[in-house]
């Protein structure tokens, strides 16, 4: 047990009355900024965060401020500090420090980058000019894909959903430049503004290569028309939640018969991918692509490929290209000013050499005792989850056994990987930023390709250690908590249990629940898509999932914009159960069984206050609209109010009454796990 926990127990043992308030011990984190003039039962997010929300200024270089994804802003400043130091040091050739330091230095050298203009991509544009037929076009596409210049082909290697121990080839829909298919068809004024801004961006990219304004505008319309035809074939974000419908393992011979214009055998040969079958996630896209390769003139395809090359690399070219990219970003996100070059480069190094930089980050910012404390929290929430499964009234004993087996089999990854990625085949030079990016992208492709037909490496991570995130990987039946999120307000090794269980405990419960959400529930304990339910129990489960969809679809943001309940159902389910199971785990602790107040709040109240603080986020309206249309999570205010209005212990802790806005009758409150 950690020193802070022992201190807490010692203090509590000295209290003669459980309602006595502790005010003097500084080890306990004071919760400030509560709006006592507001009723917690009306809007708990505002009750906890209003004073902060109404006074915080969103930095001009950001689209939002606060916790969650916006904690990656101060994270990037931390990384920038590491990179500033290592890039100015003498480092051994080929070492981690040399690679990350020189990569960073090459990107910070904007004088050289600006001098080169679009010269780095000129050879690629020349290759496109040399395309003479569909076959040579697909040859270009596949070779470009291998170096990170994606367009109409999305190819990768990953676990087979029905045999999770083996890696297979996958292909998925792609080919559009706007965030989602629906942006091409929506007629509201905000979306139309984004459509026009995107066309202007494409036109500007052409102009920057020396094409006249009129011709550039004409070419932009050609590209937009192709993308709109492609978008018609795309499945919606809701449709892509159907795990089984998005698994379509097809023999290459059959694909070749269906798609003679694509020429799958030649594509795979160019990709150096030896396989007899591909899981084509969204077959309609490749059916449409096969047709468009004939119906769209070859010269139009060349225009399309040129602008997508420019778009892919715009942020890595000279300032006019970076500015054009930002002008579009500004419209779609509301961000007022470009990020500093140091922040941009910290993100770039994290993206291309993430685990190399991660080793330096962990060494400086993530002590071993934090990992040990986090392991304890994860284990306790997992125990509480098993108890909740056992106590479910709607589930039969036979399904409970399978559910608990799956829960017990979960792999828990904390802080950083046991085995770091090897970047030996990435060539980095301080003077060639663009070439560094191509080298890192090519190495990443090769690293992924080498998995084809091989057993799945269960030790692999799919985020960097410094990223503020957490994830559940159903095909590996694992939950992952990188070092980046293991800091306040989520986790504080010096804080009392109420804050940690309401913070990172809720996140742990959330990620565990993804094992049993609408998608995760279709995977067995080995990570295979396989039914482990009785028919009756699965129908009961689906009816409860529908309750989540229906309830969250009534929640509004920006006055009349509704949350997309069917798109966000997995995350909402995880939020509801995440809070519930974290509370149960908290009640297993010494503090959780006590009622001693700290700073005027009971342990239960501090738990729920912590839940609200970890989603303390303020966004630009443009970014919030982008979020609602594309993000599978509900916006932060509803990640607080939604779960709590379904939690009976919240009602007890804050005396929520029927006249309060968040009040739901008991039979309307959702209980799944």
XYZ file of C-alpha atoms in Angstrom:
673
model
C 0.000 0.000 0.000
C 1.270 3.490 -0.869
C 2.371 6.010 1.734
C -0.554 8.299 0.932
C -3.034 5.499 1.563
C -1.370 4.639 4.874
C -1.465 8.311 5.850
C -5.156 8.464 5.010
C -5.929 5.425 7.150
C -3.937 6.864 10.018
C -5.776 10.166 9.897
C -9.160 8.507 9.716
C -8.357 6.316 12.704
C -7.753 9.464 14.771
C -11.180 10.885 13.988
C -13.643 10.348 16.790
C -16.739 11.179 14.749
C -17.129 10.111 11.136
C -18.752 13.415 10.226
C -15.853 15.481 11.523
C -14.152 17.479 8.791
C -10.463 17.232 7.914
C -9.124 20.653 6.962
C -5.480 20.849 7.991
C -3.719 17.983 6.196
C -2.216 19.366 2.984
C -1.788 15.925 1.429
C -5.447 16.043 0.507
C -6.096 17.921 -2.704
C -8.486 20.793 -2.178
C -11.324 20.980 -4.676
C -11.848 24.594 -5.662
C -14.058 26.498 -8.050
C -17.379 24.890 -7.089
C -20.406 27.044 -7.929
C -22.358 26.671 -4.715
C -25.074 28.956 -6.086
C -25.933 26.279 -8.666
C -27.833 23.093 -7.920
C -25.705 19.997 -8.575
C -28.811 18.119 -9.700
C -29.533 20.599 -12.480
C -26.188 20.504 -14.298
C -23.352 18.835 -12.434
C -20.805 19.722 -15.108
C -21.578 23.409 -14.543
C -21.757 23.016 -10.744
C -18.156 21.778 -10.701
C -16.663 23.575 -13.711
C -18.659 26.776 -14.387
C -16.216 29.180 -12.712
C -13.342 27.679 -14.654
C -15.338 27.376 -17.886
C -16.613 30.957 -17.846
C -13.195 32.496 -17.181
C -10.766 30.268 -19.099
C -9.416 31.645 -22.359
C -8.791 29.145 -25.116
C -5.237 29.687 -26.399
C -5.223 31.103 -29.918
C -3.220 28.113 -31.150
C -5.798 25.653 -29.841
C -9.414 24.732 -30.597
C -10.115 24.074 -26.928
C -8.691 24.026 -23.429
C -8.799 21.839 -20.350
C -8.441 18.124 -19.725
C -8.680 15.047 -21.934
C -7.379 15.583 -25.486
C -6.422 19.186 -24.742
C -3.962 18.002 -22.104
C -1.869 17.001 -25.096
C -1.103 20.726 -25.482
C 0.960 20.965 -22.261
C 2.245 17.481 -23.051
C 3.679 18.777 -26.303
C 5.411 21.541 -24.381
C 6.982 18.895 -22.161
C 8.105 16.963 -25.215
C 9.402 20.149 -26.771
C 11.577 20.692 -23.700
C 13.047 17.198 -24.101
C 13.605 17.745 -27.820
C 15.161 21.175 -27.436
C 17.687 19.623 -25.088
C 18.483 16.457 -27.014
C 18.680 18.231 -30.385
C 21.405 20.509 -29.051
C 23.494 17.666 -27.630
C 26.210 15.530 -29.167
C 24.566 12.146 -29.734
C 25.904 8.819 -30.934
C 25.035 8.129 -34.572
C 22.039 5.794 -34.791
C 21.059 6.266 -31.144
C 17.536 7.171 -30.043
C 18.730 10.608 -29.001
C 20.329 11.216 -32.404
C 17.244 10.183 -34.345
C 14.686 12.167 -32.360
C 17.042 15.128 -31.941
C 17.973 15.373 -35.606
C 14.380 14.785 -36.770
C 13.257 17.643 -34.542
C 16.120 19.880 -35.676
C 15.340 19.219 -39.344
C 11.740 20.300 -38.854
C 12.715 23.372 -36.854
C 14.936 24.518 -39.723
C 12.161 26.453 -41.454
C 14.669 28.510 -43.451
C 15.767 25.426 -45.382
C 12.207 24.102 -45.641
C 10.951 27.427 -47.031
C 13.837 27.652 -49.467
C 12.947 24.245 -50.909
C 9.314 25.249 -51.588
C 7.481 22.299 -53.127
C 10.677 20.888 -54.632
C 10.533 17.786 -52.352
C 7.258 16.651 -53.963
C 8.126 17.646 -57.519
C 9.470 14.158 -58.377
C 6.170 12.682 -57.178
C 4.188 15.106 -59.343
C 6.411 14.143 -62.279
C 5.607 10.468 -61.659
C 1.921 11.325 -61.830
C 2.443 13.180 -65.127
C 4.050 10.019 -66.515
C 0.976 7.838 -65.764
C -0.283 6.503 -69.108
C -3.097 4.099 -68.192
C -5.029 2.647 -65.264
C -2.421 -0.047 -64.687
C 0.411 2.465 -64.312
C -1.858 4.630 -62.171
C -2.462 1.778 -59.722
C 1.273 1.077 -59.738
C 1.850 4.674 -58.636
C -0.894 4.472 -55.987
C 0.519 1.344 -54.368
C 4.092 2.617 -54.332
C 2.952 5.938 -52.872
C 0.980 4.088 -50.191
C 4.163 2.376 -49.019
C 5.820 5.717 -48.329
C 2.882 7.316 -46.524
C 1.313 9.117 -49.506
C -2.122 7.528 -49.364
C -4.986 8.240 -51.762
C -7.481 5.649 -53.032
C -6.017 2.567 -51.328
C -6.052 1.845 -47.602
C -4.055 -1.313 -46.925
C -2.726 -2.575 -43.610
C -1.951 -5.727 -41.654
C -3.695 -6.624 -38.407
C -5.386 -9.439 -36.484
C -8.014 -11.592 -38.142
C -11.292 -10.904 -36.314
C -12.151 -14.605 -36.465
C -8.659 -15.858 -35.659
C -7.162 -13.179 -33.439
C -3.854 -15.002 -33.002
C -2.876 -14.415 -36.654
C -2.308 -11.271 -38.705
C -3.959 -10.882 -42.108
C -4.251 -8.250 -44.847
C -7.008 -5.637 -44.545
C -8.376 -2.992 -46.909
C -10.800 -0.249 -45.910
C -12.623 2.683 -47.472
C -10.668 5.887 -48.086
C -10.194 8.476 -50.849
C -11.939 11.580 -49.477
C -10.432 14.762 -48.041
C -13.258 15.973 -45.808
C -13.619 14.355 -42.361
C -16.538 12.107 -43.292
C -18.827 11.168 -46.173
C -21.738 13.212 -44.799
C -19.843 16.477 -45.326
C -20.361 16.061 -49.080
C -24.141 15.812 -48.806
C -25.231 18.001 -45.869
C -26.945 21.235 -46.855
C -26.763 23.230 -43.610
C -24.908 26.542 -43.719
C -22.028 25.431 -41.502
C -21.260 22.399 -43.660
C -21.582 24.386 -46.886
C -19.009 26.837 -45.516
C -16.655 23.900 -44.883
C -17.261 22.549 -48.405
C -16.337 25.895 -49.941
C -13.293 26.268 -47.696
C -12.122 22.823 -48.774
C -12.502 23.651 -52.468
C -10.581 26.881 -51.887
C -7.846 24.899 -50.131
C -7.518 22.503 -53.058
C -7.424 25.409 -55.477
C -4.727 27.166 -53.440
C -2.563 24.037 -53.450
C -2.691 24.007 -57.245
C -1.939 27.735 -57.432
C 1.149 27.259 -55.276
C 2.590 24.976 -57.955
C 2.320 27.746 -60.557
C -1.139 27.071 -62.011
C -3.385 30.075 -62.757
C -6.244 30.902 -60.395
C -8.915 30.012 -62.963
C -7.319 26.696 -63.893
C -6.677 25.863 -60.240
C -10.331 26.453 -59.390
C -11.403 24.217 -62.273
C -9.070 21.450 -61.094
C -10.343 21.766 -57.511
C -13.898 21.185 -58.745
C -12.739 18.104 -60.671
C -11.224 16.659 -57.488
C -14.263 17.520 -55.380
C -16.565 15.824 -57.888
C -14.487 12.625 -57.774
C -14.463 12.667 -53.986
C -18.219 13.167 -53.850
C -18.730 10.099 -56.038
C -16.384 8.165 -53.767
C -18.205 9.430 -50.672
C -21.475 7.960 -51.938
C -19.924 4.500 -51.555
C -18.689 5.093 -48.009
C -20.436 3.523 -45.076
C -21.515 5.921 -42.339
C -19.811 5.990 -38.963
C -22.857 4.242 -37.514
C -22.728 1.498 -40.149
C -19.045 0.968 -39.405
C -19.910 0.056 -35.814
C -21.337 -3.249 -37.048
C -18.385 -5.568 -36.400
C -19.649 -8.525 -38.415
C -20.816 -6.470 -41.399
C -17.369 -4.870 -41.634
C -15.558 -8.198 -41.739
C -15.431 -9.511 -45.303
C -12.523 -11.870 -45.888
C -12.398 -12.394 -49.662
C -10.063 -14.494 -51.770
C -7.734 -12.445 -53.984
C -8.863 -14.446 -57.037
C -12.458 -13.432 -56.349
C -11.463 -9.788 -55.843
C -9.569 -9.854 -59.129
C -12.670 -11.085 -60.934
C -14.820 -8.409 -59.310
C -12.313 -5.577 -59.718
C -10.337 -6.040 -62.938
C -9.542 -2.321 -63.101
C -7.976 -2.314 -59.643
C -5.905 -5.394 -60.456
C -5.481 -6.813 -56.978
C -2.681 -9.324 -57.801
C -0.526 -6.530 -59.251
C -1.415 -4.231 -56.342
C -0.352 -6.850 -53.819
C 2.832 -7.570 -55.743
C 3.712 -3.869 -55.693
C 2.946 -3.773 -51.955
C 5.217 -6.805 -51.404
C 2.240 -8.420 -49.688
C 1.991 -12.189 -50.121
C -1.549 -13.260 -49.294
C -4.402 -15.299 -50.748
C -7.175 -13.293 -49.090
C -7.967 -9.787 -47.833
C -10.478 -8.618 -45.238
C -12.228 -5.867 -47.195
C -13.985 -3.885 -44.515
C -16.295 -1.928 -46.810
C -16.587 -3.767 -50.156
C -18.892 -1.146 -51.683
C -16.034 1.340 -51.741
C -13.796 -0.913 -53.840
C -16.725 -1.867 -56.077
C -17.262 1.833 -56.754
C -13.559 2.525 -57.157
C -13.314 -0.225 -59.756
C -16.071 1.480 -61.766
C -14.702 4.998 -61.304
C -11.311 3.941 -62.605
C -13.021 3.534 -65.979
C -15.706 6.227 -65.896
C -13.495 9.057 -64.607
C -11.036 10.251 -67.282
C -7.411 9.362 -66.602
C -6.381 13.037 -66.771
C -8.887 13.812 -63.989
C -7.441 11.021 -61.879
C -4.000 12.547 -62.340
C -5.336 15.888 -61.130
C -6.838 14.085 -58.126
C -3.563 12.303 -57.288
C -1.561 15.509 -57.578
C -3.669 17.469 -55.153
C -3.823 14.584 -52.685
C -0.045 14.406 -52.773
C 0.142 18.124 -52.065
C -2.498 17.802 -49.346
C -0.733 14.864 -47.695
C 2.529 16.773 -47.471
C 1.318 20.395 -47.182
C 2.309 20.752 -43.532
C 5.810 19.475 -44.340
C 6.511 21.926 -47.172
C 7.231 25.667 -47.256
C 5.236 28.298 -45.398
C 2.678 29.046 -48.165
C 1.602 25.387 -48.107
C 1.481 25.331 -44.297
C -0.593 28.529 -44.336
C -3.030 27.096 -46.887
C -3.481 23.989 -44.763
C -4.126 26.089 -41.685
C -6.653 28.320 -43.449
C -8.791 25.235 -43.963
C -8.120 23.957 -40.428
C -9.262 27.316 -39.078
C -12.662 26.996 -40.720
C -13.275 23.436 -39.639
C -11.965 23.701 -36.054
C -12.196 27.346 -35.048
C -8.511 27.456 -34.093
C -7.462 31.107 -34.489
C -3.666 30.989 -34.827
C -1.203 28.382 -36.024
C 0.622 26.348 -33.407
C 4.216 27.284 -32.720
C 6.808 25.442 -34.774
C 8.133 23.772 -31.645
C 4.714 22.395 -30.764
C 4.157 21.213 -34.325
C 7.475 19.419 -34.311
C 6.900 17.842 -30.908
C 3.733 16.313 -32.379
C 5.574 15.251 -35.525
C 8.370 13.479 -33.638
C 5.771 11.808 -31.404
C 3.895 10.678 -34.498
C 6.819 9.326 -36.504
C 9.242 8.210 -33.763
C 6.808 7.935 -30.867
C 8.337 5.086 -28.896
C 11.856 6.484 -29.289
C 10.697 9.811 -27.853
C 8.547 7.871 -25.370
C 11.615 6.320 -23.787
C 12.978 9.789 -23.036
C 9.580 10.974 -21.760
C 9.026 8.038 -19.414
C 12.516 8.352 -17.969
C 11.859 11.972 -17.033
C 8.167 12.073 -16.136
C 6.864 8.633 -15.122
C 8.226 7.166 -11.867
C 7.949 3.451 -11.174
C 5.856 4.013 -8.035
C 3.153 5.619 -10.203
C 2.996 2.453 -12.306
C 2.691 0.315 -9.158
C -0.142 2.455 -7.774
C -1.921 2.378 -11.125
C -1.660 -1.417 -11.224
C -3.384 -1.539 -7.850
C -6.200 0.687 -9.093
C -6.725 -1.395 -12.236
C -6.827 -4.625 -10.227
C -9.372 -3.202 -7.783
C -11.687 -1.903 -10.507
C -11.447 -5.280 -12.233
C -12.481 -7.005 -8.979
C -15.425 -4.643 -8.620
C -16.447 -5.395 -12.197
C -16.499 -9.137 -11.496
C -18.792 -8.506 -8.532
C -21.129 -6.380 -10.655
C -21.359 -9.133 -13.270
C -22.160 -11.667 -10.563
C -24.939 -9.427 -9.200
C -26.652 -8.727 -12.546
C -30.325 -9.644 -12.445
C -30.884 -9.697 -16.195
C -28.076 -12.127 -17.094
C -28.180 -15.917 -16.765
C -25.566 -17.847 -14.795
C -24.098 -19.496 -17.897
C -23.428 -16.147 -19.600
C -22.082 -14.714 -16.351
C -19.451 -17.450 -16.274
C -18.325 -16.540 -19.807
C -18.343 -12.811 -19.024
C -16.206 -13.271 -15.908
C -13.800 -15.506 -17.815
C -13.413 -12.787 -20.421
C -12.918 -10.144 -17.732
C -10.254 -12.227 -15.991
C -8.401 -12.811 -19.258
C -7.934 -9.093 -20.003
C -4.328 -7.987 -20.479
C -3.539 -4.746 -18.624
C -0.834 -2.482 -20.054
C 0.301 0.479 -17.994
C 2.684 3.338 -18.694
C 4.861 2.100 -21.540
C 5.632 -1.029 -23.603
C 7.773 -3.857 -22.306
C 9.357 -4.080 -25.760
C 10.169 -0.823 -27.525
C 9.873 -0.411 -31.304
C 13.131 -0.556 -33.235
C 13.785 2.442 -35.491
C 17.125 1.148 -36.828
C 15.854 1.228 -40.436
C 14.741 4.875 -40.181
C 17.302 7.202 -41.728
C 17.350 10.688 -40.180
C 19.396 13.664 -41.377
C 19.329 17.143 -39.787
C 19.153 18.827 -43.200
C 16.321 16.934 -44.928
C 13.022 17.152 -43.069
C 10.857 15.900 -45.926
C 13.075 12.891 -46.587
C 13.065 12.093 -42.866
C 9.279 11.889 -42.951
C 9.319 9.621 -45.987
C 11.923 7.365 -44.337
C 9.908 7.092 -41.116
C 6.677 6.430 -43.044
C 8.304 3.793 -45.237
C 9.783 2.073 -42.186
C 6.386 2.085 -40.482
C 4.820 0.461 -43.549
C 7.537 -2.179 -43.650
C 7.176 -2.845 -39.921
C 3.460 -3.387 -40.417
C 3.944 -5.542 -43.545
C 6.329 -7.886 -41.740
C 3.422 -9.007 -39.556
C 1.506 -10.457 -42.516
C 0.847 -14.167 -41.962
C 2.657 -14.054 -38.618
C 1.286 -14.592 -35.097
C 0.003 -11.441 -33.395
C 2.505 -9.770 -31.071
C 0.384 -9.157 -27.977
C 3.047 -6.869 -26.499
C 2.597 -4.222 -29.223
C 1.158 -0.806 -28.318
C -1.006 1.352 -30.616
C -0.422 4.705 -28.946
C 2.677 6.485 -27.741
C 3.590 6.604 -24.026
C 3.249 10.400 -23.884
C -0.266 10.608 -25.351
C -3.148 11.583 -23.056
C -5.465 8.713 -23.919
C -6.462 5.175 -23.005
C -7.880 2.427 -25.178
C -9.414 -1.007 -25.345
C -8.300 -3.398 -28.084
C -11.006 -6.080 -28.439
C -9.030 -8.323 -30.798
C -6.342 -8.694 -28.101
C -8.761 -8.413 -25.144
C -6.542 -5.736 -23.602
C -6.789 -2.329 -21.939
C -3.985 0.212 -22.241
C -3.127 3.274 -20.129
C -0.078 5.198 -21.397
C 1.998 7.339 -19.062
C 0.553 10.501 -20.643
C -2.846 10.134 -18.992
C -1.396 9.107 -15.625
C -1.229 12.646 -14.253
C -3.727 15.095 -12.698
C -6.643 15.461 -12.988
C -6.887 11.754 -13.872
C -4.275 10.284 -11.570
C -2.251 11.681 -8.685
C -0.151 9.379 -6.566
C -0.402 11.926 -3.722
C -4.189 12.286 -3.810
C -6.795 10.450 -1.734
C -8.697 7.477 -3.130
C -11.877 9.455 -3.822
C -10.115 11.616 -6.396
C -8.180 8.774 -8.002
C -11.172 6.438 -8.280
C -13.393 9.240 -9.593
C -10.613 10.160 -12.014
C -8.507 7.386 -13.480
C -10.776 4.793 -11.820
C -13.627 5.997 -14.010
C -11.335 5.737 -17.064
C -10.322 2.194 -16.064
C -13.966 1.222 -15.682
C -14.706 2.871 -19.019
C -12.024 0.872 -20.841
C -13.059 -2.376 -19.141
C -16.625 -1.745 -20.289
C -15.527 -1.511 -23.919
C -14.896 -5.239 -23.520
C -18.666 -5.505 -23.096
C -20.085 -2.645 -25.186
C -22.081 -3.101 -28.419
C -18.887 -3.949 -30.326
C -16.657 -5.501 -27.662
C -19.399 -7.879 -26.571
C -19.100 -9.638 -29.934
C -15.508 -10.754 -29.176
C -14.687 -13.709 -26.939
C -11.953 -13.854 -24.299
C -9.368 -14.729 -26.982
C -10.269 -11.678 -29.078
C -12.220 -13.577 -31.751
C -15.578 -12.455 -33.120
C -17.570 -15.284 -31.623
C -20.878 -15.563 -29.799
C -20.460 -16.423 -26.108
C -23.972 -15.379 -25.060
C -27.213 -17.263 -24.715
C -29.722 -15.974 -27.269
C -31.992 -14.663 -24.533
C -29.242 -12.790 -22.715
C -27.961 -11.184 -25.906
C -31.445 -9.900 -26.725
C -31.688 -8.412 -23.230
C -28.274 -6.850 -23.688
C -29.243 -5.306 -27.037
C -32.420 -3.845 -25.537
C -30.334 -2.092 -22.874
C -27.927 -0.837 -25.529
C -30.924 0.628 -27.340
C -31.863 2.475 -24.141
C -28.463 4.181 -24.243
C -28.966 5.152 -27.895
C -32.433 6.534 -27.200
C -31.448 8.461 -24.089
C -28.341 10.140 -25.487
C -30.115 11.012 -28.737
C -32.268 13.421 -26.694
C -29.254 15.370 -25.402
C -28.533 18.631 -27.220
C -25.447 20.758 -27.736
C -25.127 24.205 -29.323
C -28.846 24.795 -28.750
C -30.373 22.353 -31.242
C -27.591 20.003 -32.374
C -28.285 16.529 -31.013
C -25.774 13.928 -29.912
C -25.748 11.028 -32.379
C -26.827 8.278 -30.010
C -26.164 5.392 -32.398
C -22.677 6.664 -33.262
C -21.653 7.296 -29.642
C -23.356 4.313 -28.021
C -20.152 2.398 -27.270
C -18.508 5.314 -25.493
C -21.713 6.270 -23.670
C -22.176 2.704 -22.452
C -18.589 2.747 -21.234
C -19.122 6.078 -19.455
C -22.256 4.917 -17.648
C -20.735 1.642 -16.476
C -17.286 3.203 -15.968
C -18.554 5.548 -13.277
C -20.643 2.807 -11.673
C -17.851 0.249 -11.401
C -15.290 2.848 -10.295
C -17.668 3.864 -7.492
C -18.006 0.224 -6.395
C -14.221 -0.136 -6.400
C -13.899 3.065 -4.359
C -16.363 1.720 -1.789
C -13.986 -1.212 -1.249
C -11.332 1.200 0.094
C -11.017 2.503 3.642
C -11.967 6.022 2.605
C -14.864 4.754 0.541
C -16.367 3.104 3.617
C -16.044 6.293 5.654
C -17.985 9.566 5.624
C -15.291 11.925 6.917
C -15.438 15.231 5.052
C -12.475 16.888 3.381
C -12.857 20.536 2.453
C -16.581 20.377 3.114
C -17.266 17.321 0.950
C -17.892 13.698 1.876
C -15.784 10.980 0.215
C -18.704 10.102 -2.074
C -19.090 13.736 -3.103
C -15.359 14.037 -3.771
C -15.597 10.951 -5.972
C -18.275 12.515 -8.181
C -16.560 15.916 -8.165
C -13.485 14.164 -9.541
C -15.559 12.577 -12.309
C -16.648 16.062 -13.370
C -13.138 17.522 -13.175
C -11.553 14.977 -15.542
C -13.908 16.117 -18.332
C -13.293 19.820 -17.665
C -13.058 20.962 -21.301
C -14.054 24.080 -23.211
C -14.087 24.078 -27.032
C -14.644 26.498 -29.867
C -18.136 26.103 -31.343
C -16.641 25.037 -34.680
C -14.627 22.304 -33.015
C -17.614 21.191 -30.939
C -19.642 20.861 -34.135
C -16.789 18.855 -35.695
C -16.774 16.709 -32.554
C -20.507 15.986 -32.666
C -20.355 14.965 -36.323
C -17.264 12.765 -36.121
C -16.236 11.822 -32.588
C -17.615 8.565 -31.122
C -17.517 10.160 -27.647
C -20.194 12.494 -26.356
C -19.017 16.064 -25.690
C -17.456 16.563 -22.231
C -20.493 18.019 -20.452
C -22.531 14.915 -21.304
C -19.673 12.611 -20.302
C -20.442 13.999 -16.846
C -24.188 14.610 -16.736
C -25.180 11.549 -18.783
C -23.568 8.865 -16.616
C -24.432 10.613 -13.332
C -28.133 10.973 -14.078
C -28.162 7.166 -14.369
C -26.222 6.585 -11.143
C -28.254 6.159 -7.921
C -25.275 6.965 -5.680
C -24.965 10.393 -7.295
C -28.570 11.089 -6.305
C -27.749 10.136 -2.707
C -24.482 12.065 -2.545
C -26.006 15.367 -3.715
C -29.640 14.917 -2.692
C -30.950 15.088 -6.260
C -34.723 15.572 -6.249
C -37.496 15.049 -8.852
C -37.614 18.763 -9.622
C -33.928 18.793 -10.608
C -33.067 18.784 -14.320
C -30.864 15.683 -14.170
C -33.410 13.639 -12.239
C -34.635 10.423 -13.819
C -37.196 8.124 -12.269
C -35.607 4.888 -11.097
C -37.191 2.850 -13.888
C -35.695 5.249 -16.468
C -32.116 4.917 -15.233
C -29.955 2.678 -17.379
C -28.163 -0.304 -15.895
C -26.234 -2.588 -18.201
C -23.121 -3.638 -16.294
